[in-house]
Amino acid sequence: MHNKSSISAACFFNINESFMFRWEPSQDAFVIMYPEGIVKLNQTAGEILSYCDGKHSVTDIAALLAKKFTASEDFILAQVNDFLEVSHGKGWITITS
Amino acid sequence: MAKVGSQLRLDGNGAPIWLLLELTYKCPLKCAFCSNPTELDDLSDELSTEQWKKVIHDAKAMGALQIGFSGGEPTLRKDLEELVAEANQLGYYTNLITSGIGLTTKRLQRLKEAGLRHIQLGMQSSEPTTTHWISGVDCFDKKIKIAKEIKRLGFPMVLNVPISKINIHLVPEIIDLAAEIGVEYLELANVQYYNWALINRDQLMPTQEELITAEAQVNAARLRLGDKMTLFFVIPDYFEGRPKACMNGWGSIHLTVAPDGTVLPCSQARSMKHLNFPNVRKQDLSWIWHQSNEFNLYRGDSWMKEPCRSCSEKTTDFGGCRCQAFLLTGDAANTDPACSKSEHHSLIIDAVQHANNTSNTTLIAREAGWVNLELEP
């Protein structure tokens, strides 16, 4: 399942219902699980997906991460955007608005 | 059988992240490629509900993430919903691996309520005659009905179709059928030769030409179908010259518990009769995984002989499959003979040649007492 569409800064997201996204203590990481597959996410990727709750836009997520990692918002926004496009391409997230 | 999971992307850090529960060896089908043991009569003493729950809890504490409920036919266990619910509450991603026979709308709804995430449905073919021939039971219509019901209830679904000489010419039709049902993943699983499939190897093995044709048909379908369905098709190890990275290595991330509580690094390992695999009725699961002799025997690479020991590819294929090495060469520590570097590789070449030259089409059906099924003319 691969979706091809680009996302905009005002998009909101949810985790695709077919996927299970959660914190896994034994791996000390967020994981995403689907039919017979598992992906272990790095810290930033995990944080971004944890904001895919239908309440945060791309801009919101970038602002939250910029604050947390004390980095420039423009720099973070580009990275968040890239990762969300990959996640959307893999079918992990759906665009809600 | 190779599962979709063989393309996984997570190092278990020493944890058995994949837990496969073979709840029962009983099955209404008699598939000639079945990966269950051939001595089914001796293995009917199944774990109780409480014993299975303890396995589910213990493995979770050890870091298991994915759980597969398999068999035999797991829906024959009346406590399936209860076990799925238990696993779901603990945070597992729950997979049901089923023939579909024994599933009803009511049961599917109960499994959904219990938290079942995904269903892998096994099918034999795109039409009734070959389905009946391979499975020994007239079950095609029932399977189609249940496949549609699974999708209607919104389960993500893998359609798993073991591919052999008997159905490889139907690959385009099988793909069309999967697209019509609306599955997300179609696994065209080239039959691997263990247990019942090894007995039927001559009758099941396709030719290299048939495999190349099927691969081209799969690639064409991928272009045509685009994003709608993910297709899995891997040229089998007998034809590749390199072994498969079986189970990601022995005792690496996979843990199988057989119906009687025997704990295995994979479902096929039971064919190594010289090993006395531990059992959850007698030993602690964590001890079995970390400490037992059987799980440590082929872990890592210190057990390897040449040519594996000095091979640059040992970290990618782990020397191939220990069961295949044992079944074909008599020593599980030998290089998997599917590898062209193996001194026993001629066994594979000869097996392919022998199968290609056979005109025998009588399959030995999986059953407690062996029965021959004749091919319809």
Tab-separated table of N, CA, C and O in Angstrom, chain B residues 87-190:
chain	number	residue	atom	x	y	z
B	87	ALA	N	-4.055	-11.638	24.431
B	87	ALA	CA	-2.879	-11.095	23.736
B	87	ALA	C	-3.079	-9.620	23.403
B	87	ALA	O	-2.172	-8.801	23.551
B	88	ASN	N	-4.287	-9.281	22.951
B	88	ASN	CA	-4.566	-7.894	22.576
B	88	ASN	C	-4.458	-6.962	23.782
B	88	ASN	O	-3.887	-5.873	23.693
B	89	GLN	N	-4.976	-7.427	24.913
B	89	GLN	CA	-4.906	-6.599	26.126
B	89	GLN	C	-3.467	-6.338	26.554
B	89	GLN	O	-3.161	-5.300	27.122
B	90	LEU	N	-2.606	-7.295	26.253
B	90	LEU	CA	-1.197	-7.127	26.635
B	90	LEU	C	-0.423	-6.232	25.668
B	90	LEU	O	0.723	-5.879	25.928
B	91	GLY	N	-1.051	-5.888	24.517
B	91	GLY	CA	-0.389	-4.982	23.579
B	91	GLY	C	0.249	-5.651	22.377
B	91	GLY	O	0.950	-5.007	21.598
B	92	TYR	N	0.018	-6.936	22.202
B	92	TYR	CA	0.507	-7.619	20.996
B	92	TYR	C	-0.245	-7.125	19.763
B	92	TYR	O	-1.425	-6.764	19.847
B	93	TYR	N	0.399	-7.196	18.595
B	93	TYR	CA	-0.309	-7.104	17.326
B	93	TYR	C	-0.724	-8.535	16.985
B	93	TYR	O	0.127	-9.421	16.832
B	94	THR	N	-2.022	-8.771	16.897
B	94	THR	CA	-2.540	-10.140	16.800
B	94	THR	C	-2.829	-10.545	15.353
B	94	THR	O	-3.519	-9.829	14.626
B	95	ASN	N	-2.305	-11.686	14.945
B	95	ASN	CA	-2.490	-12.225	13.595
B	95	ASN	C	-3.143	-13.606	13.674
B	95	ASN	O	-2.720	-14.434	14.483
B	96	LEU	N	-4.144	-13.823	12.847
B	96	LEU	CA	-4.743	-15.161	12.744
B	96	LEU	C	-4.359	-15.764	11.397
B	96	LEU	O	-4.542	-15.135	10.360
B	97	ILE	N	-3.818	-16.969	11.437
B	97	ILE	CA	-3.391	-17.642	10.211
B	97	ILE	C	-4.296	-18.850	10.037
B	97	ILE	O	-4.215	-19.813	10.789
B	98	THR	N	-5.191	-18.761	9.062
B	98	THR	CA	-6.299	-19.715	9.003
B	98	THR	C	-6.579	-20.198	7.593
B	98	THR	O	-6.263	-19.507	6.616
B	99	SER	N	-7.211	-21.370	7.515
B	99	SER	CA	-7.688	-21.870	6.222
B	99	SER	C	-9.053	-21.267	5.902
B	99	SER	O	-9.546	-21.395	4.788
B	100	GLY	N	-9.667	-20.649	6.896
B	100	GLY	CA	-11.000	-20.080	6.716
B	100	GLY	C	-12.109	-21.075	6.981
B	100	GLY	O	-13.255	-20.695	7.235
B	101	ILE	N	-11.781	-22.364	6.910
B	101	ILE	CA	-12.792	-23.396	7.165
B	101	ILE	C	-13.028	-23.415	8.677
B	101	ILE	O	-12.088	-23.571	9.446
B	102	GLY	N	-14.269	-23.245	9.057
B	102	GLY	CA	-14.562	-23.169	10.488
B	102	GLY	C	-14.854	-21.747	10.920
B	102	GLY	O	-15.333	-21.507	12.023
B	103	LEU	N	-14.560	-20.786	10.062
B	103	LEU	CA	-14.908	-19.405	10.389
B	103	LEU	C	-16.338	-19.117	9.934
B	103	LEU	O	-16.779	-19.588	8.896
B	104	THR	N	-17.044	-18.347	10.741
B	104	THR	CA	-18.391	-17.898	10.385
B	104	THR	C	-18.442	-16.402	10.646
B	104	THR	O	-17.528	-15.860	11.287
B	105	THR	N	-19.474	-15.749	10.165
B	105	THR	CA	-19.621	-14.306	10.412
B	105	THR	C	-19.632	-14.031	11.913
B	105	THR	O	-18.960	-13.122	12.395
B	106	LYS	N	-20.354	-14.854	12.638
B	106	LYS	CA	-20.455	-14.663	14.088
B	106	LYS	C	-19.083	-14.766	14.756
B	106	LYS	O	-18.711	-13.955	15.590
B	107	ARG	N	-18.323	-15.760	14.332
B	107	ARG	CA	-16.998	-15.962	14.913
B	107	ARG	C	-16.060	-14.808	14.559
B	107	ARG	O	-15.278	-14.345	15.372
B	108	LEU	N	-16.145	-14.344	13.321
B	108	LEU	CA	-15.314	-13.212	12.904
B	108	LEU	C	-15.643	-11.973	13.722
B	108	LEU	O	-14.753	-11.227	14.127
B	109	GLN	N	-16.939	-11.776	13.976
B	109	GLN	CA	-17.342	-10.622	14.792
B	109	GLN	C	-16.793	-10.742	16.210
B	109	GLN	O	-16.307	-9.768	16.780
B	110	ARG	N	-16.852	-11.956	16.747
B	110	ARG	CA	-16.327	-12.151	18.109
B	110	ARG	C	-14.813	-11.928	18.144
B	110	ARG	O	-14.271	-11.366	19.093
B	111	LEU	N	-14.119	-12.358	17.090
B	111	LEU	CA	-12.663	-12.154	17.029
B	111	LEU	C	-12.337	-10.662	16.908
B	111	LEU	O	-11.371	-10.176	17.493
B	112	LYS	N	-13.160	-9.953	16.156
B	112	LYS	CA	-12.979	-8.499	16.017
B	112	LYS	C	-13.122	-7.849	17.399
B	112	LYS	O	-12.308	-7.009	17.786
B	113	GLU	N	-14.180	-8.257	18.107
B	113	GLU	CA	-14.400	-7.704	19.456
B	113	GLU	C	-13.254	-8.056	20.399
B	113	GLU	O	-12.903	-7.290	21.291
B	114	ALA	N	-12.673	-9.212	20.197
B	114	ALA	CA	-11.559	-9.656	21.056
B	114	ALA	C	-10.276	-8.872	20.763
B	114	ALA	O	-9.317	-8.935	21.528
B	115	GLY	N	-10.260	-8.140	19.637
B	115	GLY	CA	-9.094	-7.311	19.323
B	115	GLY	C	-8.193	-7.895	18.249
B	115	GLY	O	-7.043	-7.471	18.107
B	116	LEU	N	-8.711	-8.861	17.478
B	116	LEU	CA	-7.890	-9.411	16.391
B	116	LEU	C	-7.619	-8.328	15.353
B	116	LEU	O	-8.524	-7.630	14.913
B	117	ARG	N	-6.342	-8.191	14.961
B	117	ARG	CA	-5.935	-7.107	14.068
B	117	ARG	C	-5.905	-7.505	12.606
B	117	ARG	O	-6.162	-6.687	11.737
B	118	HIS	N	-5.509	-8.742	12.332
B	118	HIS	CA	-5.216	-9.111	10.939
B	118	HIS	C	-5.491	-10.596	10.720
B	118	HIS	O	-5.260	-11.409	11.612
B	119	ILE	N	-5.955	-10.906	9.525
B	119	ILE	CA	-6.196	-12.307	9.175
B	119	ILE	C	-5.402	-12.675	7.928
B	119	ILE	O	-5.445	-11.974	6.920
B	120	GLN	N	-4.661	-13.750	8.040
B	120	GLN	CA	-4.012	-14.326	6.856
B	120	GLN	C	-4.797	-15.564	6.466
B	120	GLN	O	-4.884	-16.521	7.221
B	121	LEU	N	-5.406	-15.486	5.289
B	121	LEU	CA	-6.222	-16.594	4.809
B	121	LEU	C	-5.429	-17.398	3.784
B	121	LEU	O	-4.907	-16.840	2.825
B	122	GLY	N	-5.343	-18.689	3.994
B	122	GLY	CA	-4.667	-19.561	3.036
B	122	GLY	C	-5.637	-20.012	1.958
B	122	GLY	O	-6.768	-20.405	2.250
B	123	MET	N	-5.211	-19.886	0.697
B	123	MET	CA	-6.006	-20.440	-0.404
B	123	MET	C	-5.084	-21.280	-1.271
B	123	MET	O	-3.877	-21.086	-1.258
B	124	GLN	N	-5.649	-22.196	-2.026
B	124	GLN	CA	-4.833	-23.106	-2.810
B	124	GLN	C	-4.784	-22.726	-4.283
B	124	GLN	O	-3.858	-23.102	-4.992
B	125	SER	N	-5.827	-22.027	-4.728
B	125	SER	CA	-5.940	-21.794	-6.167
B	125	SER	C	-7.020	-20.759	-6.451
B	125	SER	O	-7.707	-20.302	-5.533
B	126	SER	N	-7.180	-20.447	-7.735
B	126	SER	CA	-8.218	-19.494	-8.150
B	126	SER	C	-9.488	-20.195	-8.603
B	126	SER	O	-10.426	-19.553	-9.047
B	127	GLU	N	-9.506	-21.515	-8.508
B	127	GLU	CA	-10.705	-22.232	-8.971
B	127	GLU	C	-10.868	-23.552	-8.209
B	127	GLU	O	-9.921	-24.049	-7.584
B	128	PRO	N	-12.086	-24.129	-8.252
B	128	PRO	CA	-12.416	-25.258	-7.365
B	128	PRO	C	-11.630	-26.545	-7.607
B	128	PRO	O	-11.267	-27.226	-6.644
B	129	THR	N	-11.339	-26.904	-8.854
B	129	THR	CA	-10.760	-28.228	-9.120
B	129	THR	C	-9.364	-28.379	-8.526
B	129	THR	O	-9.088	-29.356	-7.824
B	130	THR	N	-8.486	-27.397	-8.807
B	130	THR	CA	-7.137	-27.502	-8.236
B	130	THR	C	-7.163	-27.323	-6.720
B	130	THR	O	-6.362	-27.928	-6.007
B	131	THR	N	-8.089	-26.500	-6.239
B	131	THR	CA	-8.209	-26.323	-4.786
B	131	THR	C	-8.508	-27.663	-4.126
B	131	THR	O	-7.878	-28.048	-3.136
B	132	HIS	N	-9.461	-28.394	-4.712
B	132	HIS	CA	-9.864	-29.702	-4.183
B	132	HIS	C	-8.691	-30.693	-4.263
B	132	HIS	O	-8.392	-31.421	-3.318
B	133	TRP	N	-8.013	-30.653	-5.380
B	133	TRP	CA	-6.889	-31.575	-5.604
B	133	TRP	C	-5.791	-31.360	-4.556
B	133	TRP	O	-5.327	-32.295	-3.903
B	134	ILE	N	-5.402	-30.098	-4.362
B	134	ILE	CA	-4.283	-29.824	-3.458
B	134	ILE	C	-4.683	-30.012	-1.988
B	134	ILE	O	-3.901	-30.539	-1.192
B	135	SER	N	-5.907	-29.588	-1.637
B	135	SER	CA	-6.290	-29.604	-0.219
B	135	SER	C	-7.018	-30.879	0.189
B	135	SER	O	-7.232	-31.113	1.375
B	136	GLY	N	-7.422	-31.665	-0.795
B	136	GLY	CA	-8.120	-32.914	-0.488
B	136	GLY	C	-9.568	-32.725	-0.075
B	136	GLY	O	-10.242	-33.670	0.324
B	137	VAL	N	-10.055	-31.474	-0.139
B	137	VAL	CA	-11.419	-31.177	0.309
B	137	VAL	C	-12.041	-30.187	-0.681
B	137	VAL	O	-11.360	-29.300	-1.191
B	138	ASP	N	-13.327	-30.344	-0.922
B	138	ASP	CA	-14.028	-29.422	-1.812
B	138	ASP	C	-14.386	-28.163	-1.005
B	138	ASP	O	-15.397	-28.130	-0.314
B	139	CYS	N	-13.534	-27.140	-1.053
B	139	CYS	CA	-13.704	-26.025	-0.119
B	139	CYS	C	-13.581	-24.652	-0.770
B	139	CYS	O	-13.580	-23.632	-0.078
B	140	PHE	N	-13.507	-24.591	-2.099
B	140	PHE	CA	-13.243	-23.310	-2.759
B	140	PHE	C	-14.335	-22.273	-2.478
B	140	PHE	O	-14.041	-21.135	-2.082
B	141	ASP	N	-15.585	-22.661	-2.665
B	141	ASP	CA	-16.682	-21.700	-2.519
B	141	ASP	C	-16.745	-21.162	-1.093
B	141	ASP	O	-16.962	-19.971	-0.866
B	142	LYS	N	-16.530	-22.051	-0.151
B	142	LYS	CA	-16.559	-21.662	1.266
B	142	LYS	C	-15.460	-20.624	1.547
B	142	LYS	O	-15.664	-19.643	2.269
B	143	LYS	N	-14.285	-20.845	0.973
B	143	LYS	CA	-13.162	-19.931	1.199
B	143	LYS	C	-13.437	-18.540	0.611
B	143	LYS	O	-13.130	-17.523	1.230
B	144	ILE	N	-14.003	-18.525	-0.585
B	144	ILE	CA	-14.316	-17.235	-1.224
B	144	ILE	C	-15.326	-16.464	-0.369
B	144	ILE	O	-15.189	-15.264	-0.128
B	145	LYS	N	-16.313	-17.209	0.114
B	145	LYS	CA	-17.360	-16.582	0.926
B	145	LYS	C	-16.752	-15.952	2.181
B	145	LYS	O	-17.041	-14.806	2.544
B	146	ILE	N	-15.860	-16.695	2.837
B	146	ILE	CA	-15.296	-16.198	4.097
B	146	ILE	C	-14.288	-15.068	3.826
B	146	ILE	O	-14.187	-14.125	4.604
B	147	ALA	N	-13.596	-15.140	2.691
B	147	ALA	CA	-12.656	-14.060	2.335
B	147	ALA	C	-13.409	-12.745	2.202
B	147	ALA	O	-12.972	-11.695	2.706
B	148	LYS	N	-14.557	-12.795	1.537
B	148	LYS	CA	-15.350	-11.576	1.350
B	148	LYS	C	-15.902	-11.067	2.690
B	148	LYS	O	-15.991	-9.863	2.922
B	149	GLU	N	-16.236	-12.010	3.555
B	149	GLU	CA	-16.763	-11.650	4.869
B	149	GLU	C	-15.673	-10.978	5.721
B	149	GLU	O	-15.925	-10.015	6.442
B	150	ILE	N	-14.448	-11.483	5.614
B	150	ILE	CA	-13.314	-10.892	6.349
B	150	ILE	C	-13.133	-9.439	5.922
B	150	ILE	O	-12.952	-8.553	6.749
B	151	LYS	N	-13.198	-9.199	4.622
B	151	LYS	CA	-13.040	-7.826	4.134
B	151	LYS	C	-14.232	-6.958	4.531
B	151	LYS	O	-14.075	-5.800	4.882
B	152	ARG	N	-15.429	-7.536	4.483
B	152	ARG	CA	-16.624	-6.764	4.847
B	152	ARG	C	-16.517	-6.256	6.293
B	152	ARG	O	-16.961	-5.162	6.619
B	153	LEU	N	-15.893	-7.066	7.144
B	153	LEU	CA	-15.761	-6.680	8.549
B	153	LEU	C	-14.543	-5.779	8.786
B	153	LEU	O	-14.263	-5.383	9.917
B	154	GLY	N	-13.808	-5.463	7.732
B	154	GLY	CA	-12.764	-4.445	7.834
B	154	GLY	C	-11.415	-4.926	8.347
B	154	GLY	O	-10.589	-4.119	8.758
B	155	PHE	N	-11.180	-6.230	8.341
B	155	PHE	CA	-9.849	-6.714	8.740
B	155	PHE	C	-8.849	-6.462	7.615
B	155	PHE	O	-9.142	-6.746	6.460
B	156	PRO	N	-7.627	-5.974	7.930
B	156	PRO	CA	-6.568	-6.062	6.934
B	156	PRO	C	-6.317	-7.548	6.658
B	156	PRO	O	-6.444	-8.372	7.563
B	157	MET	N	-6.009	-7.869	5.416
B	157	MET	CA	-5.946	-9.290	5.064
B	157	MET	C	-4.784	-9.605	4.131
B	157	MET	O	-4.536	-8.902	3.169
B	158	VAL	N	-4.097	-10.670	4.482
B	158	VAL	CA	-3.097	-11.259	3.591
B	158	VAL	C	-3.709	-12.521	3.011
B	158	VAL	O	-4.194	-13.379	3.760
B	159	LEU	N	-3.725	-12.617	1.695
B	159	LEU	CA	-4.115	-13.872	1.074
B	159	LEU	C	-2.828	-14.626	0.775
B	159	LEU	O	-1.951	-14.121	0.076
B	160	ASN	N	-2.691	-15.805	1.377
B	160	ASN	CA	-1.476	-16.589	1.209
B	160	ASN	C	-1.787	-17.788	0.320
B	160	ASN	O	-2.608	-18.629	0.676
B	161	VAL	N	-1.160	-17.831	-0.833
B	161	VAL	CA	-1.390	-18.939	-1.761
B	161	VAL	C	-0.073	-19.667	-2.020
B	161	VAL	O	0.801	-19.156	-2.714
B	162	PRO	N	0.109	-20.835	-1.418
B	162	PRO	CA	1.318	-21.606	-1.710
B	162	PRO	C	1.346	-21.986	-3.190
B	162	PRO	O	0.367	-22.494	-3.726
B	163	ILE	N	2.473	-21.692	-3.829
B	163	ILE	CA	2.586	-21.908	-5.271
B	163	ILE	C	3.433	-23.159	-5.542
B	163	ILE	O	4.510	-23.334	-4.973
B	164	SER	N	2.903	-24.006	-6.394
B	164	SER	CA	3.602	-25.229	-6.766
B	164	SER	C	3.324	-25.517	-8.240
B	164	SER	O	2.602	-24.763	-8.899
B	165	LYS	N	3.873	-26.611	-8.733
B	165	LYS	CA	3.649	-27.001	-10.133
B	165	LYS	C	2.168	-27.085	-10.463
B	165	LYS	O	1.755	-26.840	-11.601
B	166	ILE	N	1.363	-27.412	-9.435
B	166	ILE	CA	-0.046	-27.659	-9.679
B	166	ILE	C	-0.838	-26.385	-9.987
B	166	ILE	O	-1.810	-26.408	-10.717
B	167	ASN	N	-0.399	-25.249	-9.419
B	167	ASN	CA	-1.183	-24.022	-9.629
B	167	ASN	C	-0.367	-22.862	-10.215
B	167	ASN	O	-0.890	-21.765	-10.379
B	168	ILE	N	0.894	-23.088	-10.541
B	168	ILE	CA	1.726	-21.956	-10.964
B	168	ILE	C	1.218	-21.346	-12.283
B	168	ILE	O	1.352	-20.142	-12.494
B	169	HIS	N	0.569	-22.164	-13.110
B	169	HIS	CA	0.024	-21.626	-14.369
B	169	HIS	C	-1.189	-20.732	-14.126
B	169	HIS	O	-1.656	-20.054	-15.019
B	170	LEU	N	-1.702	-20.744	-12.887
B	170	LEU	CA	-2.887	-19.937	-12.562
B	170	LEU	C	-2.539	-18.623	-11.868
B	170	LEU	O	-3.430	-17.922	-11.392
B	171	VAL	N	-1.241	-18.290	-11.798
B	171	VAL	CA	-0.834	-17.077	-11.079
B	171	VAL	C	-1.612	-15.821	-11.519
B	171	VAL	O	-2.106	-15.072	-10.674
B	172	PRO	N	-1.789	-15.561	-12.832
B	172	PRO	CA	-2.565	-14.370	-13.214
B	172	PRO	C	-3.998	-14.394	-12.670
B	172	PRO	O	-4.513	-13.383	-12.200
B	173	GLU	N	-4.623	-15.581	-12.728
B	173	GLU	CA	-6.000	-15.694	-12.229
B	173	GLU	C	-6.055	-15.514	-10.713
B	173	GLU	O	-6.996	-14.940	-10.169
B	174	ILE	N	-5.025	-16.025	-10.014
B	174	ILE	CA	-4.982	-15.879	-8.557
B	174	ILE	C	-4.859	-14.391	-8.189
B	174	ILE	O	-5.512	-13.903	-7.272
B	175	ILE	N	-4.019	-13.668	-8.926
B	175	ILE	CA	-3.858	-12.232	-8.678
B	175	ILE	C	-5.189	-11.503	-8.914
B	175	ILE	O	-5.605	-10.669	-8.108
B	176	ASP	N	-5.868	-11.851	-10.005
B	176	ASP	CA	-7.160	-11.213	-10.295
B	176	ASP	C	-8.168	-11.484	-9.180
B	176	ASP	O	-8.919	-10.599	-8.779
B	177	LEU	N	-8.165	-12.719	-8.705
B	177	LEU	CA	-9.096	-13.086	-7.635
B	177	LEU	C	-8.814	-12.267	-6.367
B	177	LEU	O	-9.742	-11.747	-5.731
B	178	ALA	N	-7.531	-12.151	-6.032
B	178	ALA	CA	-7.157	-11.388	-4.831
B	178	ALA	C	-7.579	-9.922	-4.967
B	178	ALA	O	-8.074	-9.312	-4.014
B	179	ALA	N	-7.398	-9.375	-6.175
B	179	ALA	CA	-7.777	-7.981	-6.408
B	179	ALA	C	-9.296	-7.827	-6.287
B	179	ALA	O	-9.796	-6.845	-5.731
B	180	GLU	N	-10.017	-8.829	-6.783
B	180	GLU	CA	-11.479	-8.773	-6.720
B	180	GLU	C	-11.975	-8.825	-5.264
B	180	GLU	O	-12.888	-8.104	-4.879
B	181	ILE	N	-11.329	-9.659	-4.465
B	181	ILE	CA	-11.712	-9.753	-3.045
B	181	ILE	C	-11.342	-8.453	-2.317
B	181	ILE	O	-11.997	-8.044	-1.378
B	182	GLY	N	-10.266	-7.813	-2.780
B	182	GLY	CA	-9.872	-6.539	-2.178
B	182	GLY	C	-8.855	-6.685	-1.054
B	182	GLY	O	-8.822	-5.868	-0.128
B	183	VAL	N	-7.998	-7.716	-1.127
B	183	VAL	CA	-6.998	-7.895	-0.064
B	183	VAL	C	-5.884	-6.851	-0.218
B	183	VAL	O	-5.630	-6.354	-1.307
B	184	GLU	N	-5.249	-6.515	0.901
B	184	GLU	CA	-4.138	-5.553	0.879
B	184	GLU	C	-2.835	-6.204	0.435
B	184	GLU	O	-1.985	-5.555	-0.146
B	185	TYR	N	-2.673	-7.487	0.787
B	185	TYR	CA	-1.427	-8.182	0.485
B	185	TYR	C	-1.738	-9.547	-0.115
B	185	TYR	O	-2.594	-10.269	0.393
B	186	LEU	N	-1.048	-9.887	-1.185
B	186	LEU	CA	-1.133	-11.241	-1.727
B	186	LEU	C	0.252	-11.851	-1.659
B	186	LEU	O	1.205	-11.329	-2.244
B	187	GLU	N	0.361	-12.940	-0.907
B	187	GLU	CA	1.634	-13.629	-0.846
B	187	GLU	C	1.558	-14.896	-1.694
B	187	GLU	O	0.850	-15.842	-1.345
B	188	LEU	N	2.266	-14.870	-2.809
B	188	LEU	CA	2.386	-16.064	-3.650
B	188	LEU	C	3.605	-16.791	-3.113
B	188	LEU	O	4.737	-16.490	-3.474
B	189	ALA	N	3.345	-17.715	-2.196
B	189	ALA	CA	4.429	-18.316	-1.412
B	189	ALA	C	4.907	-19.597	-2.084
B	189	ALA	O	4.240	-20.629	-2.004
B	190	ASN	N	6.032	-19.514	-2.775
B	190	ASN	CA	6.559	-20.732	-3.385
B	190	ASN	C	6.773	-21.790	-2.308
B	190	ASN	O	7.389	-21.528	-1.280
